[in-house]
């Protein structure tokens, strides 16, 4: 009888390894493991507030996230422009551009996006996080702004000013 160059056993081994890898990736997704940064402990929707301004209270080490709507498919992004007190809070993602995900229905063109501008609380105090909405190419034109005041509480404190 003729034998193939690839044994049936190695084919099954490859199949099981592939299935195990798919199961692992699925469980990472379902369990909410975030590979590019920590999940926010406190989120505040800045589009629904007066003048895109809001305050949030967090404990040291927690992540505060300002949620902003925009149109990533139109080339626009929200960016963290400045933080008034870097000793109190710092950017929690690799670049100033805020990560986004689509909120549009599947297949929509020019759909809406939700941007999460995350900062990590480093020490007790207050920091103002200023965000800008613009395209990263072309003329430097700021289309919109937002401000999130991050109040970092002292250890054990529950009083938010």
Coordinates of N, CA and C in Angstrom, one line a residue, residues 4-148:
X4 N 1.1 8.2 2.6 CA 1.3 9.6 2.3 C 2.5 10.2 3.1
X5 N 3.0 11.3 2.6 CA 4.1 11.9 3.3 C 3.7 12.4 4.6
X6 N 2.5 12.8 4.8 CA 2.0 13.3 6.1 C 1.2 12.2 6.8
X7 N 1.6 11.9 7.9 CA 0.8 10.8 8.6 C -0.5 11.3 9.1
X8 N -1.4 10.4 9.3 CA -2.7 10.8 9.9 C -2.6 11.4 11.3
X9 N -1.7 10.8 12.1 CA -1.5 11.3 13.4 C -1.0 12.7 13.5
X10 N -0.1 13.1 12.6 CA 0.4 14.5 12.6 C -0.7 15.4 12.1
X11 N -1.5 15.0 11.3 CA -2.7 15.8 10.8 C -3.6 16.1 12.0
X12 N -3.9 15.0 12.8 CA -4.8 15.2 13.9 C -4.1 16.0 15.0
X13 N -2.8 15.9 15.2 CA -2.1 16.7 16.2 C -2.2 18.2 15.8
X14 N -2.0 18.5 14.6 CA -2.1 19.9 14.1 C -3.5 20.4 14.3
X15 N -4.5 19.6 14.0 CA -5.9 20.0 14.2 C -6.2 20.3 15.6
X16 N -5.7 19.5 16.5 CA -6.0 19.7 18.0 C -5.3 20.9 18.5
X17 N -4.1 21.2 18.0 CA -3.3 22.3 18.5 C -4.0 23.6 17.9
X18 N -4.5 23.6 16.7 CA -5.2 24.7 16.1 C -6.5 25.0 16.9
X19 N -7.2 23.9 17.2 CA -8.5 24.1 18.0 C -8.2 24.6 19.4
X20 N -7.1 24.1 20.0 CA -6.8 24.6 21.4 C -6.4 26.1 21.3
X21 N -5.7 26.5 20.3 CA -5.3 27.9 20.1 C -6.6 28.8 19.9
X22 N -7.5 28.3 19.1 CA -8.8 29.1 18.9 C -9.6 29.2 20.2
X23 N -9.6 28.1 21.0 CA -10.3 28.1 22.2 C -9.7 29.1 23.2
X24 N -8.4 29.1 23.3 CA -7.6 30.0 24.1 C -7.9 31.5 23.7
X25 N -7.9 31.8 22.4 CA -8.2 33.2 22.0 C -9.6 33.6 22.3
X26 N -10.5 32.6 22.1 CA -12.0 32.9 22.4 C -12.1 33.2 23.9
X27 N -11.5 32.4 24.7 CA -11.6 32.6 26.2 C -11.0 33.9 26.6
X28 N -9.9 34.4 26.0 CA -9.4 35.7 26.3 C -10.4 36.8 25.9
X29 N -11.0 36.6 24.8 CA -12.0 37.6 24.4 C -13.2 37.6 25.3
X30 N -13.8 36.5 25.6 CA -15.0 36.3 26.4 C -14.7 36.8 27.8
X31 N -13.6 36.5 28.4 CA -13.3 36.8 29.8 C -12.9 38.3 29.9
X32 N -12.7 39.0 28.8 CA -12.5 40.4 28.9 C -11.0 40.8 29.2
X33 N -10.1 39.9 28.9 CA -8.7 40.2 29.1 C -8.3 41.3 28.1
X34 N -7.8 42.4 28.5 CA -7.4 43.5 27.6 C -5.9 43.4 27.5
X35 N -5.5 43.3 26.2 CA -4.0 43.1 25.9 C -3.3 44.4 25.8
X36 N -4.0 45.6 25.6 CA -3.3 46.8 25.3 C -3.5 47.8 26.5
X37 N -3.9 47.4 27.6 CA -4.1 48.4 28.7 C -5.1 47.9 29.7
X38 N -5.2 48.5 30.8 CA -6.2 48.1 31.9 C -7.6 48.5 31.6
X39 N -8.5 47.8 32.1 CA -9.9 48.3 32.0 C -10.1 49.4 32.9
X40 N -11.0 50.3 32.5 CA -11.3 51.5 33.3 C -12.1 51.1 34.6
X41 N -11.7 51.6 35.7 CA -12.4 51.4 37.0 C -13.6 52.3 37.0
X42 N -13.4 53.5 36.5 CA -14.5 54.5 36.5 C -14.6 55.1 35.1
X43 N -15.8 55.1 34.5 CA -16.0 55.7 33.2 C -17.0 56.9 33.3
X44 N -16.7 57.9 32.5 CA -17.7 59.1 32.5 C -17.9 59.4 31.0
X45 N -19.2 59.5 30.7 CA -19.5 59.9 29.3 C -19.5 61.4 29.2
X46 N -18.5 61.9 28.4 CA -18.3 63.4 28.3 C -19.2 64.0 27.3
X47 N -19.8 63.3 26.4 CA -20.7 63.9 25.4 C -22.0 64.3 25.9
X48 N -22.4 63.7 27.0 CA -23.7 64.0 27.6 C -23.6 65.1 28.7
X49 N -22.5 65.6 28.9 CA -22.3 66.6 30.0 C -22.3 68.0 29.4
X50 N -22.4 69.0 30.3 CA -22.3 70.4 30.0 C -20.9 70.8 29.4
X51 N -20.9 71.2 28.2 CA -19.6 71.7 27.6 C -18.5 70.6 27.5
X52 N -18.9 69.3 27.5 CA -17.9 68.2 27.5 C -17.0 68.3 28.7
X53 N -17.5 68.6 29.8 CA -16.7 68.7 31.0 C -17.3 67.8 32.1
X54 N -16.5 67.0 32.8 CA -17.0 66.2 33.9 C -15.9 65.9 34.9
X55 N -16.3 65.5 36.1 CA -15.4 65.2 37.2 C -15.6 63.7 37.5
X56 N -14.5 63.1 37.9 CA -14.5 61.7 38.3 C -13.6 61.5 39.5
X57 N -14.0 60.6 40.4 CA -13.2 60.3 41.6 C -12.7 58.9 41.5
X58 N -11.4 58.7 41.8 CA -10.8 57.3 41.7 C -9.8 57.2 42.8
X59 N -9.5 55.9 43.1 CA -8.4 55.6 44.1 C -7.1 55.6 43.4
X60 N -6.0 55.7 44.1 CA -4.7 55.5 43.5 C -4.6 54.2 42.8
X61 N -4.0 54.2 41.6 CA -3.8 52.9 40.9 C -5.0 52.6 39.9
X62 N -6.1 53.2 40.2 CA -7.3 53.0 39.3 C -7.2 53.7 38.0
X63 N -8.0 53.4 37.0 CA -8.0 54.0 35.7 C -9.4 54.7 35.5
X64 N -9.3 56.0 35.2 CA -10.4 56.8 34.9 C -10.5 57.0 33.3
X65 N -11.7 56.8 32.8 CA -11.9 56.8 31.3 C -12.9 57.8 31.0
X66 N -12.5 58.8 30.1 CA -13.5 59.7 29.5 C -14.0 59.2 28.2
X67 N -15.3 58.9 28.1 CA -15.8 58.3 26.9 C -16.4 59.4 26.0
X68 N -15.9 59.4 24.7 CA -16.3 60.5 23.8 C -16.7 59.8 22.5
X69 N -17.8 60.4 21.9 CA -18.2 59.9 20.5 C -17.4 60.7 19.5
X70 N -17.2 60.0 18.4 CA -16.5 60.6 17.2 C -16.7 59.8 16.0
X71 N -16.0 60.1 14.9 CA -16.1 59.3 13.7 C -14.7 58.9 13.2
X72 N -14.2 57.8 13.7 CA -12.9 57.3 13.4 C -12.8 57.0 11.9
X73 N -13.8 56.5 11.3 CA -13.8 56.2 9.8 C -13.7 57.5 9.0
X74 N -14.0 58.6 9.6 CA -13.9 59.9 8.8 C -12.5 60.5 9.0
X75 N -11.6 59.8 9.8 CA -10.3 60.3 10.0 C -10.1 61.0 11.3
X76 N -11.1 61.2 12.1 CA -11.0 62.0 13.3 C -10.7 61.1 14.5
X77 N -10.0 61.7 15.4 CA -9.7 61.0 16.7 C -9.7 61.9 17.8
X78 N -10.0 61.4 19.0 CA -9.8 62.2 20.3 C -8.4 61.9 20.8
X79 N -7.7 63.0 21.2 CA -6.4 62.9 21.7 C -6.3 63.5 23.1
X80 N -5.5 63.0 24.0 CA -5.2 63.7 25.2 C -4.1 64.7 24.9
X81 N -4.6 66.0 25.0 CA -3.7 67.1 24.7 C -2.8 67.5 25.8
X82 N -3.3 67.5 27.0 CA -2.5 67.9 28.2 C -3.1 67.3 29.5
X83 N -2.3 67.2 30.5 CA -2.7 66.8 31.8 C -2.1 67.8 32.8
X84 N -2.9 68.5 33.6 CA -2.4 69.6 34.4 C -1.4 69.2 35.5
X85 N -1.5 67.9 35.9 CA -0.7 67.5 37.1 C -0.2 66.1 36.8
X86 N 0.9 65.9 36.1 CA 1.4 64.6 35.8 C 1.8 63.7 37.0
X87 N 2.0 64.3 38.1 CA 2.3 63.5 39.3 C 1.0 62.9 39.9
X88 N -0.2 63.4 39.5 CA -1.4 62.8 40.0 C -2.0 61.8 39.0
X89 N -1.9 62.0 37.7 CA -2.4 61.1 36.7 C -1.6 61.1 35.4
X90 N -1.5 60.0 34.7 CA -0.8 59.8 33.5 C -1.5 59.0 32.5
X91 N -1.2 59.2 31.2 CA -1.9 58.4 30.1 C -1.7 56.9 30.3
X92 N -2.8 56.2 30.2 CA -2.8 54.8 30.4 C -2.7 53.9 29.1
X93 N -2.4 54.6 28.0 CA -2.2 53.8 26.8 C -1.0 54.3 26.1
X94 N -0.4 53.6 25.1 CA 0.9 53.9 24.6 C 1.1 55.3 23.9
X95 N 0.0 55.9 23.4 CA 0.1 57.1 22.7 C -1.0 58.1 23.1
X96 N -0.9 59.3 22.8 CA -1.9 60.3 23.2 C -3.3 60.1 22.5
X97 N -3.3 59.4 21.3 CA -4.5 59.1 20.7 C -5.3 58.1 21.5
X98 N -6.6 58.4 21.7 CA -7.5 57.6 22.5 C -8.0 56.4 21.7
X99 N -7.9 55.1 22.3 CA -8.4 54.0 21.6 C -9.9 54.1 21.3
X100 N -10.3 53.5 20.2 CA -11.7 53.6 19.9 C -12.3 52.2 19.4
X101 N -13.6 52.1 19.4 CA -14.2 51.0 18.8 C -15.5 51.5 18.1
X102 N -16.0 50.8 17.1 CA -17.1 51.3 16.3 C -18.4 51.0 17.1
X103 N -19.3 52.0 17.0 CA -20.6 51.8 17.6 C -21.7 51.8 16.5
X104 N -21.3 51.8 15.3 CA -22.2 51.7 14.2 C -22.7 50.3 13.9
X105 N -23.8 50.2 13.2 CA -24.3 48.9 12.8 C -23.3 48.3 11.9
X106 N -23.2 47.0 11.8 CA -22.3 46.3 10.9 C -22.6 46.7 9.5
X107 N -21.5 46.9 8.7 CA -21.6 47.3 7.3 C -21.8 48.8 7.1
X108 N -22.0 49.6 8.1 CA -22.2 51.0 7.9 C -20.9 51.7 7.5
X109 N -21.0 52.7 6.6 CA -19.9 53.4 6.2 C -19.9 54.8 6.9
X110 N -18.8 55.2 7.4 CA -18.7 56.5 8.1 C -19.4 56.4 9.5
X111 N -19.3 55.3 10.1 CA -20.1 55.0 11.3 C -19.5 55.7 12.5
X112 N -20.2 55.8 13.5 CA -19.8 56.4 14.8 C -18.8 55.5 15.5
X113 N -18.0 56.1 16.4 CA -17.0 55.4 17.2 C -17.1 56.0 18.6
X114 N -16.7 55.1 19.6 CA -16.6 55.5 21.0 C -15.2 55.5 21.3
X115 N -14.6 56.6 21.8 CA -13.2 56.8 22.1 C -13.1 56.7 23.7
X116 N -12.1 56.0 24.2 CA -11.9 55.9 25.6 C -10.5 56.6 25.9
X117 N -10.6 57.7 26.5 CA -9.4 58.5 26.9 C -9.1 58.1 28.3
X118 N -8.1 57.2 28.5 CA -7.8 56.6 29.9 C -6.6 57.3 30.5
X119 N -6.7 57.6 31.8 CA -5.6 58.0 32.6 C -5.6 57.2 33.9
X120 N -4.4 56.9 34.3 CA -4.2 56.1 35.6 C -3.9 57.1 36.7
X121 N -4.5 56.9 37.8 CA -4.3 57.7 39.0 C -3.0 57.2 39.7
X122 N -2.1 58.2 39.9 CA -0.8 57.9 40.5 C -0.7 58.3 41.9
X123 N -1.3 59.4 42.3 CA -1.1 59.9 43.7 C -2.3 60.8 44.0
X124 N -2.6 60.9 45.3 CA -3.7 61.8 45.7 C -3.6 63.2 45.2
X125 N -4.7 63.8 44.8 CA -4.7 65.2 44.2 C -5.7 65.3 43.1
X126 N -5.5 66.4 42.4 CA -6.5 66.7 41.3 C -5.7 67.0 40.0
X127 N -6.2 66.4 38.9 CA -5.6 66.7 37.6 C -6.7 67.0 36.6
X128 N -6.4 67.9 35.7 CA -7.4 68.2 34.6 C -6.8 67.6 33.3
X129 N -7.6 66.7 32.7 CA -7.2 66.1 31.5 C -7.9 66.8 30.3
X130 N -7.2 67.4 29.5 CA -7.7 68.1 28.3 C -7.6 67.3 27.1
X131 N -8.7 67.1 26.4 CA -8.7 66.3 25.2 C -9.2 67.1 24.0
X132 N -8.6 66.8 22.8 CA -9.0 67.5 21.6 C -9.4 66.5 20.5
X133 N -10.3 67.0 19.6 CA -10.9 66.1 18.5 C -10.4 66.7 17.2
X134 N -9.6 66.0 16.5 CA -9.0 66.5 15.2 C -8.6 65.3 14.4
X135 N -8.2 65.7 13.1 CA -7.6 64.7 12.2 C -6.1 64.8 12.4
X136 N -5.4 63.7 12.3 CA -3.9 63.8 12.5 C -3.2 64.2 11.3
X137 N -3.9 64.4 10.2 CA -3.2 64.8 8.9 C -3.8 66.2 8.5
X138 N -3.1 66.8 7.6 CA -3.6 68.1 7.1 C -3.4 69.2 8.1
X139 N -4.1 70.3 8.0 CA -4.0 71.5 8.8 C -4.4 71.1 10.3
X140 N -3.7 71.7 11.2 CA -3.9 71.4 12.6 C -5.2 72.2 13.1
X141 N -6.3 71.6 12.9 CA -7.6 72.3 13.2 C -8.3 71.5 14.3
X142 N -8.5 72.1 15.4 CA -9.2 71.4 16.5 C -10.7 71.6 16.3
X143 N -11.4 70.5 16.2 CA -12.9 70.5 15.9 C -13.7 70.6 17.2
X144 N -13.2 70.1 18.3 CA -13.9 70.0 19.5 C -12.9 69.8 20.7
X145 N -13.4 70.1 21.9 CA -12.5 69.9 23.1 C -13.4 69.2 24.2
X146 N -12.7 68.6 25.1 CA -13.4 68.1 26.3 C -12.4 68.1 27.5
X147 N -12.9 68.2 28.7 CA -12.1 68.2 29.9 C -12.7 67.3 30.9
X148 N -11.8 66.4 31.5 CA -12.2 65.5 32.6 C -11.3 65.9 33.8

